[in-house]
């Protein structure tokens, strides 16, 4: 079996409901959520997907639709930094945007009953023992917080433990590395929360990075985005995508304008690899993940490479 055959579950039609509104006292705006799931199947594992800066519950269709069509329930909160919220730069919540994002993810997990009941036919079909957190860019740091990543205060150097024991695995896509001197002066001034510590990020995770993702946030170039893999303990895997820029071929949305490296084959690899990894890490089955790794290792023209420890 090769990687193009790893999606051995035939894609199912999916149902998607949006927005499901969760009351969020103290947030200033209620939390709007999208829930997607296959119309068939039981014991559906759950992925909570955190969007990148400015996106919303409408983003990341290439990932959310694929995951849902292949057996996952996918829940997408809209964070306060979304362009659809329109938060002013001088809003008093702005300095704590990163923290509100983590609270959004936890609120989703706290309200699974309501979210499940909002989708026709979904009631009783979720497997709450198998939950993953995933995110792209800023969303990768948000998901990482639930895995044990800590955001260090730039003054005290201390970070609060915001991990969540309900989350059994993660996927961190194009996620920022270390802060401090690794940041450009602009990033250090405007994004003080971009100061992660990975030393306690023990939950199993797949880190996905493009080797051409040269963000203007770090002085280190694309290898900065591999820090979540190299600086965290425990079971981790790294998928490096050859030629991949920040949208990794187009995962942020169908025909999304921010995609600078449009490449359907690269998107397909991200779909397959993340799906297979989560089935492996959540204890569902290992064959698909083994097949993806084997295909990339044996290909004469691979789209990327996978390393694990």
mmCIF file with all atom_site columns, C-alpha atoms in Angstrom, residues 4-157:
data_model
loop_
_atom_site.group_PDB
_atom_site.id
_atom_site.type_symbol
_atom_site.label_atom_id
_atom_site.label_alt_id
_atom_site.label_comp_id
_atom_site.label_asym_id
_atom_site.label_entity_id
_atom_site.label_seq_id
_atom_site.pdbx_PDB_ins_code
_atom_site.Cartn_x
_atom_site.Cartn_y
_atom_site.Cartn_z
_atom_site.occupancy
_atom_site.B_iso_or_equiv
_atom_site.pdbx_formal_charge
_atom_site.auth_seq_id
_atom_site.auth_comp_id
_atom_site.auth_asym_id
_atom_site.auth_atom_id
_atom_site.pdbx_PDB_model_num
ATOM 1   C CA . UNK A 1 4   ? -1.972  7.579  -2.118 1.00 0.00 ? 4   UNK A CA 1
ATOM 2   C CA . UNK A 1 5   ? -3.928  4.547  -0.935 1.00 0.00 ? 5   UNK A CA 1
ATOM 3   C CA . UNK A 1 6   ? -3.766  5.290  2.786  1.00 0.00 ? 6   UNK A CA 1
ATOM 4   C CA . UNK A 1 7   ? -7.245  6.780  2.926  1.00 0.00 ? 7   UNK A CA 1
ATOM 5   C CA . UNK A 1 8   ? -8.644  3.247  3.014  1.00 0.00 ? 8   UNK A CA 1
ATOM 6   C CA . UNK A 1 9   ? -11.912 4.509  4.460  1.00 0.00 ? 9   UNK A CA 1
ATOM 7   C CA . UNK A 1 10  ? -14.024 5.524  1.486  1.00 0.00 ? 10  UNK A CA 1
ATOM 8   C CA . UNK A 1 11  ? -14.858 9.219  1.779  1.00 0.00 ? 11  UNK A CA 1
ATOM 9   C CA . UNK A 1 12  ? -18.320 9.688  3.202  1.00 0.00 ? 12  UNK A CA 1
ATOM 10  C CA . UNK A 1 13  ? -20.712 12.561 2.602  1.00 0.00 ? 13  UNK A CA 1
ATOM 11  C CA . UNK A 1 14  ? -20.380 15.081 5.394  1.00 0.00 ? 14  UNK A CA 1
ATOM 12  C CA . UNK A 1 15  ? -22.765 17.360 7.226  1.00 0.00 ? 15  UNK A CA 1
ATOM 13  C CA . UNK A 1 16  ? -21.586 20.740 8.481  1.00 0.00 ? 16  UNK A CA 1
ATOM 14  C CA . UNK A 1 17  ? -23.465 23.124 10.761 1.00 0.00 ? 17  UNK A CA 1
ATOM 15  C CA . UNK A 1 18  ? -22.490 26.751 11.330 1.00 0.00 ? 18  UNK A CA 1
ATOM 16  C CA . UNK A 1 19  ? -22.574 28.855 13.320 1.00 0.00 ? 19  UNK A CA 1
ATOM 17  C CA . UNK A 1 20  ? -23.237 27.061 16.562 1.00 0.00 ? 20  UNK A CA 1
ATOM 18  C CA . UNK A 1 21  ? -23.032 29.751 19.235 1.00 0.00 ? 21  UNK A CA 1
ATOM 19  C CA . UNK A 1 22  ? -21.552 29.062 22.652 1.00 0.00 ? 22  UNK A CA 1
ATOM 20  C CA . UNK A 1 23  ? -22.141 31.577 25.405 1.00 0.00 ? 23  UNK A CA 1
ATOM 21  C CA . UNK A 1 24  ? -18.823 32.983 26.578 1.00 0.00 ? 24  UNK A CA 1
ATOM 22  C CA . UNK A 1 25  ? -19.149 35.255 29.625 1.00 0.00 ? 25  UNK A CA 1
ATOM 23  C CA . UNK A 1 26  ? -16.190 37.587 29.994 1.00 0.00 ? 26  UNK A CA 1
ATOM 24  C CA . UNK A 1 27  ? -15.095 37.156 26.369 1.00 0.00 ? 27  UNK A CA 1
ATOM 25  C CA . UNK A 1 28  ? -17.038 40.127 25.030 1.00 0.00 ? 28  UNK A CA 1
ATOM 26  C CA . UNK A 1 29  ? -18.425 38.136 22.098 1.00 0.00 ? 29  UNK A CA 1
ATOM 27  C CA . UNK A 1 30  ? -20.036 34.715 22.148 1.00 0.00 ? 30  UNK A CA 1
ATOM 28  C CA . UNK A 1 31  ? -18.010 31.962 20.485 1.00 0.00 ? 31  UNK A CA 1
ATOM 29  C CA . UNK A 1 32  ? -19.129 30.927 16.993 1.00 0.00 ? 32  UNK A CA 1
ATOM 30  C CA . UNK A 1 33  ? -18.264 27.374 15.992 1.00 0.00 ? 33  UNK A CA 1
ATOM 31  C CA . UNK A 1 34  ? -18.547 25.128 12.960 1.00 0.00 ? 34  UNK A CA 1
ATOM 32  C CA . UNK A 1 35  ? -19.061 21.378 13.385 1.00 0.00 ? 35  UNK A CA 1
ATOM 33  C CA . UNK A 1 36  ? -18.473 18.927 10.525 1.00 0.00 ? 36  UNK A CA 1
ATOM 34  C CA . UNK A 1 37  ? -18.863 15.149 10.567 1.00 0.00 ? 37  UNK A CA 1
ATOM 35  C CA . UNK A 1 38  ? -19.512 12.217 8.240  1.00 0.00 ? 38  UNK A CA 1
ATOM 36  C CA . UNK A 1 39  ? -23.169 11.300 7.892  1.00 0.00 ? 39  UNK A CA 1
ATOM 37  C CA . UNK A 1 40  ? -22.342 7.676  8.705  1.00 0.00 ? 40  UNK A CA 1
ATOM 38  C CA . UNK A 1 41  ? -20.205 5.920  11.289 1.00 0.00 ? 41  UNK A CA 1
ATOM 39  C CA . UNK A 1 42  ? -19.999 5.743  15.049 1.00 0.00 ? 42  UNK A CA 1
ATOM 40  C CA . UNK A 1 43  ? -17.279 6.320  17.651 1.00 0.00 ? 43  UNK A CA 1
ATOM 41  C CA . UNK A 1 44  ? -16.036 9.324  15.714 1.00 0.00 ? 44  UNK A CA 1
ATOM 42  C CA . UNK A 1 45  ? -12.771 10.745 17.098 1.00 0.00 ? 45  UNK A CA 1
ATOM 43  C CA . UNK A 1 46  ? -12.707 14.519 17.473 1.00 0.00 ? 46  UNK A CA 1
ATOM 44  C CA . UNK A 1 47  ? -10.375 17.189 16.084 1.00 0.00 ? 47  UNK A CA 1
ATOM 45  C CA . UNK A 1 48  ? -10.578 20.750 17.398 1.00 0.00 ? 48  UNK A CA 1
ATOM 46  C CA . UNK A 1 49  ? -9.016  22.923 14.695 1.00 0.00 ? 49  UNK A CA 1
ATOM 47  C CA . UNK A 1 50  ? -7.598  26.358 15.538 1.00 0.00 ? 50  UNK A CA 1
ATOM 48  C CA . UNK A 1 51  ? -7.343  28.735 12.591 1.00 0.00 ? 51  UNK A CA 1
ATOM 49  C CA . UNK A 1 52  ? -4.478  31.054 11.743 1.00 0.00 ? 52  UNK A CA 1
ATOM 50  C CA . UNK A 1 53  ? -4.519  34.773 12.491 1.00 0.00 ? 53  UNK A CA 1
ATOM 51  C CA . UNK A 1 54  ? -7.480  36.517 10.844 1.00 0.00 ? 54  UNK A CA 1
ATOM 52  C CA . UNK A 1 55  ? -9.232  33.392 9.526  1.00 0.00 ? 55  UNK A CA 1
ATOM 53  C CA . UNK A 1 56  ? -12.482 31.920 10.876 1.00 0.00 ? 56  UNK A CA 1
ATOM 54  C CA . UNK A 1 57  ? -14.697 28.851 11.064 1.00 0.00 ? 57  UNK A CA 1
ATOM 55  C CA . UNK A 1 58  ? -14.978 29.105 7.273  1.00 0.00 ? 58  UNK A CA 1
ATOM 56  C CA . UNK A 1 59  ? -11.261 28.502 6.708  1.00 0.00 ? 59  UNK A CA 1
ATOM 57  C CA . UNK A 1 60  ? -9.245  25.316 6.196  1.00 0.00 ? 60  UNK A CA 1
ATOM 58  C CA . UNK A 1 61  ? -11.815 23.503 4.114  1.00 0.00 ? 61  UNK A CA 1
ATOM 59  C CA . UNK A 1 62  ? -9.171  21.288 2.480  1.00 0.00 ? 62  UNK A CA 1
ATOM 60  C CA . UNK A 1 63  ? -8.279  19.858 5.899  1.00 0.00 ? 63  UNK A CA 1
ATOM 61  C CA . UNK A 1 64  ? -11.619 19.973 7.716  1.00 0.00 ? 64  UNK A CA 1
ATOM 62  C CA . UNK A 1 65  ? -13.554 18.433 4.823  1.00 0.00 ? 65  UNK A CA 1
ATOM 63  C CA . UNK A 1 66  ? -10.998 15.666 4.300  1.00 0.00 ? 66  UNK A CA 1
ATOM 64  C CA . UNK A 1 67  ? -10.813 14.758 7.983  1.00 0.00 ? 67  UNK A CA 1
ATOM 65  C CA . UNK A 1 68  ? -14.605 14.727 8.307  1.00 0.00 ? 68  UNK A CA 1
ATOM 66  C CA . UNK A 1 69  ? -15.107 12.684 5.133  1.00 0.00 ? 69  UNK A CA 1
ATOM 67  C CA . UNK A 1 70  ? -12.662 10.120 6.527  1.00 0.00 ? 70  UNK A CA 1
ATOM 68  C CA . UNK A 1 71  ? -14.155 9.506  9.921  1.00 0.00 ? 71  UNK A CA 1
ATOM 69  C CA . UNK A 1 72  ? -13.455 12.458 12.238 1.00 0.00 ? 72  UNK A CA 1
ATOM 70  C CA . UNK A 1 73  ? -15.750 15.026 13.777 1.00 0.00 ? 73  UNK A CA 1
ATOM 71  C CA . UNK A 1 74  ? -14.089 18.405 13.191 1.00 0.00 ? 74  UNK A CA 1
ATOM 72  C CA . UNK A 1 75  ? -14.859 21.424 15.362 1.00 0.00 ? 75  UNK A CA 1
ATOM 73  C CA . UNK A 1 76  ? -13.694 24.889 14.279 1.00 0.00 ? 76  UNK A CA 1
ATOM 74  C CA . UNK A 1 77  ? -14.008 27.838 16.680 1.00 0.00 ? 77  UNK A CA 1
ATOM 75  C CA . UNK A 1 78  ? -13.756 31.411 15.403 1.00 0.00 ? 78  UNK A CA 1
ATOM 76  C CA . UNK A 1 79  ? -11.214 33.237 17.567 1.00 0.00 ? 79  UNK A CA 1
ATOM 77  C CA . UNK A 1 80  ? -11.346 36.935 18.436 1.00 0.00 ? 80  UNK A CA 1
ATOM 78  C CA . UNK A 1 81  ? -8.572  37.827 15.981 1.00 0.00 ? 81  UNK A CA 1
ATOM 79  C CA . UNK A 1 82  ? -10.753 36.708 13.066 1.00 0.00 ? 82  UNK A CA 1
ATOM 80  C CA . UNK A 1 83  ? -11.441 39.318 10.412 1.00 0.00 ? 83  UNK A CA 1
ATOM 81  C CA . UNK A 1 84  ? -15.111 38.379 10.807 1.00 0.00 ? 84  UNK A CA 1
ATOM 82  C CA . UNK A 1 85  ? -15.027 39.679 14.397 1.00 0.00 ? 85  UNK A CA 1
ATOM 83  C CA . UNK A 1 86  ? -13.327 42.948 13.521 1.00 0.00 ? 86  UNK A CA 1
ATOM 84  C CA . UNK A 1 87  ? -11.655 43.558 16.859 1.00 0.00 ? 87  UNK A CA 1
ATOM 85  C CA . UNK A 1 88  ? -10.034 46.986 17.025 1.00 0.00 ? 88  UNK A CA 1
ATOM 86  C CA . UNK A 1 89  ? -6.277  47.099 17.541 1.00 0.00 ? 89  UNK A CA 1
ATOM 87  C CA . UNK A 1 90  ? -6.772  49.175 20.702 1.00 0.00 ? 90  UNK A CA 1
ATOM 88  C CA . UNK A 1 91  ? -9.404  46.810 22.118 1.00 0.00 ? 91  UNK A CA 1
ATOM 89  C CA . UNK A 1 92  ? -8.390  45.892 25.686 1.00 0.00 ? 92  UNK A CA 1
ATOM 90  C CA . UNK A 1 93  ? -8.652  42.204 24.785 1.00 0.00 ? 93  UNK A CA 1
ATOM 91  C CA . UNK A 1 94  ? -5.995  42.449 22.072 1.00 0.00 ? 94  UNK A CA 1
ATOM 92  C CA . UNK A 1 95  ? -2.931  41.868 24.304 1.00 0.00 ? 95  UNK A CA 1
ATOM 93  C CA . UNK A 1 96  ? -4.503  38.632 25.566 1.00 0.00 ? 96  UNK A CA 1
ATOM 94  C CA . UNK A 1 97  ? -5.687  37.334 22.202 1.00 0.00 ? 97  UNK A CA 1
ATOM 95  C CA . UNK A 1 98  ? -3.453  34.264 22.533 1.00 0.00 ? 98  UNK A CA 1
ATOM 96  C CA . UNK A 1 99  ? -5.034  33.409 25.889 1.00 0.00 ? 99  UNK A CA 1
ATOM 97  C CA . UNK A 1 100 ? -8.622  33.891 24.656 1.00 0.00 ? 100 UNK A CA 1
ATOM 98  C CA . UNK A 1 101 ? -7.777  31.442 21.881 1.00 0.00 ? 101 UNK A CA 1
ATOM 99  C CA . UNK A 1 102 ? -6.817  28.737 24.382 1.00 0.00 ? 102 UNK A CA 1
ATOM 100 C CA . UNK A 1 103 ? -9.980  29.421 26.360 1.00 0.00 ? 103 UNK A CA 1
ATOM 101 C CA . UNK A 1 104 ? -11.995 29.019 23.130 1.00 0.00 ? 104 UNK A CA 1
ATOM 102 C CA . UNK A 1 105 ? -10.533 25.553 22.624 1.00 0.00 ? 105 UNK A CA 1
ATOM 103 C CA . UNK A 1 106 ? -11.299 24.532 26.188 1.00 0.00 ? 106 UNK A CA 1
ATOM 104 C CA . UNK A 1 107 ? -14.814 25.949 25.935 1.00 0.00 ? 107 UNK A CA 1
ATOM 105 C CA . UNK A 1 108 ? -15.399 23.737 22.901 1.00 0.00 ? 108 UNK A CA 1
ATOM 106 C CA . UNK A 1 109 ? -14.336 20.683 24.901 1.00 0.00 ? 109 UNK A CA 1
ATOM 107 C CA . UNK A 1 110 ? -16.515 21.754 27.809 1.00 0.00 ? 110 UNK A CA 1
ATOM 108 C CA . UNK A 1 111 ? -19.588 22.076 25.579 1.00 0.00 ? 111 UNK A CA 1
ATOM 109 C CA . UNK A 1 112 ? -19.396 18.949 23.459 1.00 0.00 ? 112 UNK A CA 1
ATOM 110 C CA . UNK A 1 113 ? -22.945 18.000 24.451 1.00 0.00 ? 113 UNK A CA 1
ATOM 111 C CA . UNK A 1 114 ? -24.352 21.197 22.955 1.00 0.00 ? 114 UNK A CA 1
ATOM 112 C CA . UNK A 1 115 ? -22.178 20.968 19.836 1.00 0.00 ? 115 UNK A CA 1
ATOM 113 C CA . UNK A 1 116 ? -23.137 17.339 19.280 1.00 0.00 ? 116 UNK A CA 1
ATOM 114 C CA . UNK A 1 117 ? -26.844 18.084 19.607 1.00 0.00 ? 117 UNK A CA 1
ATOM 115 C CA . UNK A 1 118 ? -26.610 20.954 17.105 1.00 0.00 ? 118 UNK A CA 1
ATOM 116 C CA . UNK A 1 119 ? -25.777 18.613 14.230 1.00 0.00 ? 119 UNK A CA 1
ATOM 117 C CA . UNK A 1 120 ? -28.661 16.470 12.949 1.00 0.00 ? 120 UNK A CA 1
ATOM 118 C CA . UNK A 1 121 ? -27.857 12.778 13.368 1.00 0.00 ? 121 UNK A CA 1
ATOM 119 C CA . UNK A 1 122 ? -24.629 13.283 15.328 1.00 0.00 ? 122 UNK A CA 1
ATOM 120 C CA . UNK A 1 123 ? -25.974 12.580 18.798 1.00 0.00 ? 123 UNK A CA 1
ATOM 121 C CA . UNK A 1 124 ? -24.302 9.582  20.449 1.00 0.00 ? 124 UNK A CA 1
ATOM 122 C CA . UNK A 1 125 ? -21.688 9.165  17.684 1.00 0.00 ? 125 UNK A CA 1
ATOM 123 C CA . UNK A 1 126 ? -18.673 10.955 19.196 1.00 0.00 ? 126 UNK A CA 1
ATOM 124 C CA . UNK A 1 127 ? -15.754 9.153  20.819 1.00 0.00 ? 127 UNK A CA 1
ATOM 125 C CA . UNK A 1 128 ? -14.790 11.516 23.624 1.00 0.00 ? 128 UNK A CA 1
ATOM 126 C CA . UNK A 1 129 ? -11.856 9.354  24.628 1.00 0.00 ? 129 UNK A CA 1
ATOM 127 C CA . UNK A 1 130 ? -10.084 10.257 21.368 1.00 0.00 ? 130 UNK A CA 1
ATOM 128 C CA . UNK A 1 131 ? -9.610  14.017 21.014 1.00 0.00 ? 131 UNK A CA 1
ATOM 129 C CA . UNK A 1 132 ? -6.908  15.852 19.067 1.00 0.00 ? 132 UNK A CA 1
ATOM 130 C CA . UNK A 1 133 ? -5.999  19.529 18.869 1.00 0.00 ? 133 UNK A CA 1
ATOM 131 C CA . UNK A 1 134 ? -4.752  20.882 15.547 1.00 0.00 ? 134 UNK A CA 1
ATOM 132 C CA . UNK A 1 135 ? -3.817  24.307 14.289 1.00 0.00 ? 135 UNK A CA 1
ATOM 133 C CA . UNK A 1 136 ? -2.052  26.279 11.576 1.00 0.00 ? 136 UNK A CA 1
ATOM 134 C CA . UNK A 1 137 ? 0.310   29.203 12.193 1.00 0.00 ? 137 UNK A CA 1
ATOM 135 C CA . UNK A 1 138 ? -1.035  31.136 15.235 1.00 0.00 ? 138 UNK A CA 1
ATOM 136 C CA . UNK A 1 139 ? -3.464  28.231 15.593 1.00 0.00 ? 139 UNK A CA 1
ATOM 137 C CA . UNK A 1 140 ? -0.533  25.871 15.974 1.00 0.00 ? 140 UNK A CA 1
ATOM 138 C CA . UNK A 1 141 ? 0.599   27.717 19.095 1.00 0.00 ? 141 UNK A CA 1
ATOM 139 C CA . UNK A 1 142 ? -2.994  27.653 20.354 1.00 0.00 ? 142 UNK A CA 1
ATOM 140 C CA . UNK A 1 143 ? -3.260  23.901 19.851 1.00 0.00 ? 143 UNK A CA 1
ATOM 141 C CA . UNK A 1 144 ? 0.205   23.501 21.351 1.00 0.00 ? 144 UNK A CA 1
ATOM 142 C CA . UNK A 1 145 ? -0.933  25.131 24.594 1.00 0.00 ? 145 UNK A CA 1
ATOM 143 C CA . UNK A 1 146 ? -3.336  22.231 25.091 1.00 0.00 ? 146 UNK A CA 1
ATOM 144 C CA . UNK A 1 147 ? -0.424  19.817 24.558 1.00 0.00 ? 147 UNK A CA 1
ATOM 145 C CA . UNK A 1 148 ? 1.788   21.472 27.181 1.00 0.00 ? 148 UNK A CA 1
ATOM 146 C CA . UNK A 1 149 ? 3.408   24.385 25.336 1.00 0.00 ? 149 UNK A CA 1
ATOM 147 C CA . UNK A 1 150 ? 3.772   27.368 27.659 1.00 0.00 ? 150 UNK A CA 1
ATOM 148 C CA . UNK A 1 151 ? 3.830   31.015 26.657 1.00 0.00 ? 151 UNK A CA 1
ATOM 149 C CA . UNK A 1 152 ? 6.559   32.723 28.668 1.00 0.00 ? 152 UNK A CA 1
ATOM 150 C CA . UNK A 1 153 ? 5.958   36.146 30.136 1.00 0.00 ? 153 UNK A CA 1
ATOM 151 C CA . UNK A 1 154 ? 8.541   38.450 28.527 1.00 0.00 ? 154 UNK A CA 1
ATOM 152 C CA . UNK A 1 155 ? 9.304   40.038 31.919 1.00 0.00 ? 155 UNK A CA 1
ATOM 153 C CA . UNK A 1 156 ? 9.142   37.206 34.449 1.00 0.00 ? 156 UNK A CA 1
ATOM 154 C CA . UNK A 1 157 ? 10.115  34.426 32.070 1.00 0.00 ? 157 UNK A CA 1
#
